[in-house]
Coordinates of C-alpha atoms in Angstrom, one line a residue:
G1 CA -8.1 23.9 14.7
A2 CA -5.2 22.9 12.9
T3 CA -5.1 19.3 11.6
E4 CA -2.1 17.2 10.9
R5 CA -1.9 15.2 7.8
V6 CA -0.8 11.5 8.6
E7 CA 0.9 9.8 5.8
R8 CA -0.5 6.2 6.0
P9 CA 1.7 3.4 4.7
A10 CA -1.3 1.9 2.5
W11 CA -3.4 3.4 0.1
S12 CA -7.1 2.3 -0.6
V13 CA -7.5 2.0 -4.6
A14 CA -10.8 2.0 -6.6
A15 CA -9.9 -1.5 -8.2
D16 CA -10.5 -4.9 -7.0
I17 CA -7.5 -7.3 -6.2
D18 CA -8.2 -10.5 -7.1
V19 CA -6.5 -13.8 -5.6
G20 CA -3.1 -14.3 -7.1
D21 CA -3.0 -10.3 -7.8
S22 CA -1.4 -9.6 -4.2
G23 CA 2.2 -8.3 -5.1
A24 CA 1.4 -6.9 -8.4
P25 CA 2.8 -3.4 -8.9
L26 CA 0.5 -0.2 -8.8
V27 CA 1.6 2.5 -11.3
D28 CA 0.8 6.0 -12.0
R29 CA 0.0 7.6 -15.0
T30 CA 3.6 7.9 -16.1
G31 CA 4.3 4.1 -15.7
E32 CA 6.4 4.8 -12.0
V33 CA 5.7 2.1 -9.6
I34 CA 4.1 3.6 -6.4
G35 CA 3.1 0.9 -4.7
V36 CA 2.2 -2.8 -4.4
A37 CA -1.2 -4.3 -4.1
F38 CA -1.9 -6.4 -1.1
A39 CA -5.6 -6.9 -0.4
T40 CA -9.1 -6.3 -1.1
S41 CA -12.4 -5.2 0.6
T42 CA -14.3 -8.0 1.7
A43 CA -17.4 -5.6 1.9
G44 CA -18.3 -6.4 -1.8
S45 CA -17.2 -3.2 -3.1
S46 CA -14.5 -2.6 -5.8
I47 CA -11.9 -1.3 -3.2
G48 CA -8.4 -2.6 -2.9
Y49 CA -5.3 -1.7 -0.9
A50 CA -1.9 -1.2 -1.8
V51 CA 1.4 -0.5 0.2
R52 CA 3.4 2.9 -0.8
S53 CA 6.5 2.3 -2.3
S54 CA 8.1 4.8 0.3
A55 CA 7.1 2.4 2.9
I56 CA 8.5 -0.4 1.3
T57 CA 11.7 1.2 0.6
E58 CA 11.9 2.0 4.2
L59 CA 11.3 -1.4 5.6
V60 CA 13.8 -2.9 3.1
S61 CA 16.7 -0.5 4.2
Q62 CA 15.9 -1.5 8.0
G63 CA 16.0 -5.3 7.1
L64 CA 13.0 -7.4 6.7
D65 CA 11.7 -9.6 9.7
P66 CA 9.5 -12.6 8.2
N67 CA 7.2 -11.8 11.2
L68 CA 6.5 -8.0 10.0
T69 CA 3.3 -6.3 10.7
I70 CA 2.9 -2.8 8.9
P71 CA 1.2 -0.5 11.2
G72 CA -2.0 0.9 9.7
C73 CA -2.5 -1.6 7.1

């Protein structure tokens, strides 16, 4: 059957995100900011999470709510 690709607002990345790193930019090989780091796995693995820049841009354009929860994160 056909599968539908769902773009989540966050990525898992092969890097620890240490305390104080939340909010740091995630950049691609060309130096373009493609996301913002926000969490790390508590399972002891080196897995971190970053919100996609496109999701942030969309939220900012709609106006930010201080009680905002990003679905899928």
